Amino acid sequence: MMLHSQYLIEFTYLIATALFILSLKFMSSPATARHGVWAGEVGMLLAIVGTLLNAGIVDYRWVAIALVLGSMIGVPLGMVHMTAVPQRTALSHCFGALCVTLVGASEFYLQSPNVPKFTMSVLAMEVILGSLTFTGSLMAAGKLQEWLPQRPITFKGQNFVNLGLLAGTVGVAVFLVMHPERANLFPIILGVPFMLGVMMIIPIGGADMPTVISLLNSYAGLSAAAMGFVLNSKLLIIAGALDGASGFILSVNMSKAMNRSFANVIFGAFGQEQTKTASAVEERPVKSATAEEAAAILGAASKVVIVPGYGMAVAQAQHKVRELYDTLTKRGVDVKFGIHPVAGRMPGHMNVLLAEADIPYDKLMDIDDANSDFPQTDVVLIIGANDVTNPAARTDKSSPIYGMPILDVDKARTVMVIKRGMSPGFAGIDNPLYYLDKTLMLFGDAKAFVGSIVRELTGGGGHG
Ligand code: NAP
């Protein structure tokens, strides 16, 4: 009977593992991303069910309490606005990492003083990465939610102190592998990384937090994989390794899209530029236009590229953008979308919003395709994007975003920009695009302004 249920558990885990791998595969294309969510959810459900079948569980009451508590926290967390997803994700890592750390600590005290060398090595890795990720993720969520100051907090010799603390912790861990009976040292490999998580995040500016979160995602995955070795669970090893690798690849890709090196993200205190330059928006004349004028220009164009950014997400303007797309397409205008890989506040942010509004996926161009299209484009309509269109990234060596690949919207014949005022974007810097002769500023909230353009085009009247 026991043997049967063991087979059943292993089988459930096998299916769950396959579903996790499929989930990542599906996620690699927006066309199949929804299947990816389903595969991930069913995989996780099977993993939980398989674990609940474990004969080692002697009392289900605690499990039931944990399930109720977890659901009470998880359900509201799942309902946050799309713009708050980065900090929500950080909180999820934080819970995962806390769980890994607690399991690691209890395993150590259960097995101590006779912890085999291999178990002690992976256990130390699990606890160090877990506790560091716990406080690091809490700090990252706090910074993104603006509960904590976004600007980097730095002091002299900071990187040296952090590296010293890490080296000291690893040293103690190695000693514990040799002498697992010295249980009194265990709190060090638990406590110092707790502190290190805080110390590692305070010098990193808010602008780099999404990259840091995907790095923490990777740490949480690796610590879960280490826990898999401790608990002898293949499912945890595989799921943790998938999580660790995908988080790492994502952070590298995000750094690339921002033209930053990994070391620069982690040690560079990039966000300092934000406060320094935020007030430096120039008071130069710009040309502005009404919704009526914008509608006339768009209606007369034969090729239009829409460039969405963070402002479209904040205004939740994607459904109005879909109406604009439909209206212009009906008039025979060729409408496409230029998508920058770090537009918005998380990877794929624009793709998700446009997919939510059912905008055909084949109308979305990546940065390279969009850039080769702009010279033949009549009108580029920028909706709440700023940094990702800033030509200073190409020309101004002193700019903090110099070298970042951008959408070359200034190569189009006419540029129209919907934003509420002249405020800078995330990097906190002025955008020379707004002062070009070919640029028209359309001041207003993205949703309201796009709505007004649609009304003008469909003969409904109204101004932006
Ligand atoms: P952005 O540079 O932050 O600019 C967004 C613009 O939207 C602002 O200038 C703002 O101007 C406008 N806006 C805000 N609310 C609006 C509303 N309701 N209606 C109309 N406009 C509104 O955004 P982005 O061009 O998308 O660039 C993303 C930035 O985030 C980049 O610097 C990128 O490096 C950074 N980042 C992204 C990721 C990622 O994964 N996507 C990760 C880390 C960092 P007004 O206030 O004047 O309206």
Short mmCIF file of N, CA and C and ligand atoms in Angstrom, two decimals, residues 207 210-211 254 258 308-311 314-315 341-347 349 384-389 404 418-427 434 444-447, ligand 1:
data_model
loop_
_atom_site.label_atom_id
_atom_site.label_comp_id
_atom_site.label_asym_id
_atom_site.label_seq_id
_atom_site.Cartn_x
_atom_site.Cartn_y
_atom_site.Cartn_z
N ALA A 207 15.71 52.28 -10.24
CA ALA A 207 15.67 51.98 -11.68
C ALA A 207 16.18 50.58 -11.99
N PRO A 210 13.98 46.06 -11.01
CA PRO A 210 13.44 44.90 -11.73
C PRO A 210 14.53 43.91 -12.13
N THR A 211 15.71 44.42 -12.50
CA THR A 211 16.81 43.51 -12.85
C THR A 211 17.26 42.74 -11.61
N MET A 254 17.91 41.65 -19.49
CA MET A 254 17.47 43.00 -19.12
C MET A 254 18.65 43.95 -19.07
N MET A 258 19.34 47.38 -21.45
CA MET A 258 19.59 48.71 -20.90
C MET A 258 21.04 49.11 -21.12
N PRO A 308 4.28 52.25 -27.46
CA PRO A 308 3.73 52.38 -26.11
C PRO A 308 4.85 52.31 -25.05
N GLY A 309 4.56 52.90 -23.89
CA GLY A 309 5.53 52.85 -22.78
C GLY A 309 4.81 52.82 -21.45
N TYR A 310 5.55 53.10 -20.41
CA TYR A 310 5.03 53.00 -19.05
C TYR A 310 3.72 53.79 -18.85
N GLY A 311 3.64 54.99 -19.48
CA GLY A 311 2.44 55.83 -19.35
C GLY A 311 1.19 55.13 -19.84
N VAL A 314 0.19 52.84 -16.99
CA VAL A 314 -0.39 53.54 -15.84
C VAL A 314 -1.81 53.97 -16.16
N ALA A 315 -2.01 54.50 -17.39
CA ALA A 315 -3.33 55.01 -17.75
C ALA A 315 -4.29 53.88 -18.13
N PRO A 341 12.34 46.36 -25.59
CA PRO A 341 12.34 45.27 -24.60
C PRO A 341 12.20 45.72 -23.14
N VAL A 342 12.63 46.98 -22.81
CA VAL A 342 12.41 47.39 -21.41
C VAL A 342 11.41 48.55 -21.28
N ALA A 343 10.52 48.67 -22.25
CA ALA A 343 9.44 49.66 -22.09
C ALA A 343 8.56 49.21 -20.94
N GLY A 344 8.08 50.18 -20.15
CA GLY A 344 7.27 49.82 -18.98
C GLY A 344 8.16 49.51 -17.78
N ARG A 345 7.70 48.65 -16.92
CA ARG A 345 8.48 48.39 -15.70
C ARG A 345 8.83 46.93 -15.49
N MET A 346 8.52 46.09 -16.46
CA MET A 346 8.94 44.69 -16.32
C MET A 346 9.05 44.09 -17.72
N PRO A 347 9.82 43.06 -17.87
CA PRO A 347 9.99 42.48 -19.20
C PRO A 347 8.65 42.03 -19.77
N HIS A 349 6.15 43.80 -20.54
CA HIS A 349 5.03 44.59 -20.02
C HIS A 349 4.09 45.03 -21.15
N GLY A 384 2.94 57.52 -23.84
CA GLY A 384 3.49 57.33 -22.49
C GLY A 384 4.84 56.64 -22.44
N ALA A 385 5.61 56.74 -23.54
CA ALA A 385 6.99 56.22 -23.49
C ALA A 385 7.92 57.42 -23.49
N ASN A 386 9.07 57.28 -22.86
CA ASN A 386 9.99 58.40 -22.80
C ASN A 386 11.43 57.91 -22.99
N ASP A 387 12.01 57.29 -21.95
CA ASP A 387 13.42 56.86 -22.01
C ASP A 387 13.72 56.01 -23.25
N VAL A 388 12.78 55.12 -23.61
CA VAL A 388 13.08 54.17 -24.68
C VAL A 388 13.08 54.83 -26.06
N THR A 389 12.76 56.15 -26.08
CA THR A 389 12.77 56.88 -27.36
C THR A 389 13.79 58.02 -27.33
N MET A 404 22.37 52.84 -24.49
CA MET A 404 21.20 51.94 -24.39
C MET A 404 20.53 51.89 -25.77
N ILE A 418 2.21 61.47 -26.70
CA ILE A 418 1.15 61.69 -25.69
C ILE A 418 1.77 61.51 -24.32
N LYS A 419 1.77 62.56 -23.52
CA LYS A 419 2.15 62.49 -22.10
C LYS A 419 1.51 63.69 -21.40
N ARG A 420 1.50 63.62 -20.07
CA ARG A 420 0.72 64.65 -19.37
C ARG A 420 1.41 65.99 -19.28
N GLY A 421 2.74 65.97 -19.23
CA GLY A 421 3.49 67.23 -19.12
C GLY A 421 4.91 66.99 -19.61
N MET A 422 5.86 67.74 -19.06
CA MET A 422 7.24 67.56 -19.53
C MET A 422 8.06 66.74 -18.53
N SER A 423 7.39 66.00 -17.64
CA SER A 423 8.14 65.21 -16.64
C SER A 423 9.02 64.16 -17.32
N PRO A 424 10.19 63.93 -16.74
CA PRO A 424 11.06 62.89 -17.32
C PRO A 424 10.51 61.50 -17.03
N GLY A 425 11.16 60.50 -17.62
CA GLY A 425 10.76 59.11 -17.39
C GLY A 425 11.56 58.52 -16.25
N PHE A 426 11.70 57.20 -16.26
CA PHE A 426 12.32 56.49 -15.13
C PHE A 426 13.77 56.91 -14.87
N ALA A 427 14.53 57.17 -15.96
CA ALA A 427 15.94 57.53 -15.77
C ALA A 427 16.10 58.96 -15.29
N TYR A 434 11.60 65.95 -27.78
CA TYR A 434 10.42 66.82 -27.66
C TYR A 434 10.63 68.21 -28.28
N GLY A 444 -1.76 65.27 -22.22
CA GLY A 444 -2.97 64.73 -21.59
C GLY A 444 -2.73 63.31 -21.12
N ASP A 445 -3.71 62.79 -20.40
CA ASP A 445 -3.65 61.39 -19.96
C ASP A 445 -3.78 60.48 -21.18
N ALA A 446 -2.99 59.42 -21.22
CA ALA A 446 -2.94 58.57 -22.41
C ALA A 446 -4.32 58.03 -22.80
N LYS A 447 -5.07 57.54 -21.80
CA LYS A 447 -6.36 56.92 -22.12
C LYS A 447 -7.33 57.97 -22.67
P1 NAP B 1 9.48 56.10 -18.93
O1 NAP B 1 10.75 56.54 -19.52
O2 NAP B 1 9.42 55.80 -17.47
O3 NAP B 1 8.42 57.26 -19.27
C1 NAP B 1 7.08 57.12 -19.03
C2 NAP B 1 6.40 58.43 -19.38
O4 NAP B 1 5.01 58.21 -19.27
C3 NAP B 1 6.75 59.56 -18.42
O5 NAP B 1 7.61 60.48 -19.03
C4 NAP B 1 5.38 60.19 -18.06
O6 NAP B 1 5.39 61.57 -18.41
C5 NAP B 1 4.39 59.43 -18.94
N1 NAP B 1 3.15 59.12 -18.24
C6 NAP B 1 2.98 58.68 -16.97
N2 NAP B 1 1.69 58.53 -16.68
C7 NAP B 1 1.01 58.86 -17.82
C8 NAP B 1 -0.37 58.91 -18.16
N3 NAP B 1 -1.33 58.58 -17.29
N4 NAP B 1 -0.71 59.31 -19.41
C9 NAP B 1 0.24 59.66 -20.30
N5 NAP B 1 1.56 59.64 -20.02
C10 NAP B 1 1.94 59.23 -18.80
O7 NAP B 1 8.88 54.83 -19.66
P2 NAP B 1 9.44 53.96 -20.86
O8 NAP B 1 9.78 54.83 -22.04
O9 NAP B 1 8.46 52.86 -21.01
O10 NAP B 1 10.84 53.41 -20.33
C11 NAP B 1 10.94 52.45 -19.30
C12 NAP B 1 12.04 52.83 -18.32
O11 NAP B 1 12.00 51.91 -17.23
C13 NAP B 1 13.43 52.74 -18.94
O12 NAP B 1 14.27 53.70 -18.37
C14 NAP B 1 13.88 51.35 -18.53
O13 NAP B 1 15.28 51.18 -18.51
C15 NAP B 1 13.30 51.29 -17.13
N6 NAP B 1 13.19 49.90 -16.68
C16 NAP B 1 12.36 49.04 -17.33
C17 NAP B 1 12.36 47.70 -16.97
C18 NAP B 1 11.53 46.70 -17.71
O14 NAP B 1 11.75 45.52 -17.48
N7 NAP B 1 10.59 47.09 -18.54
C19 NAP B 1 13.15 47.27 -15.92
C20 NAP B 1 13.96 48.21 -15.26
C21 NAP B 1 13.97 49.51 -15.66
P3 NAP B 1 4.33 62.59 -17.75
O15 NAP B 1 4.51 62.45 -16.28
O16 NAP B 1 4.73 63.91 -18.29
O17 NAP B 1 2.96 62.16 -18.19
#
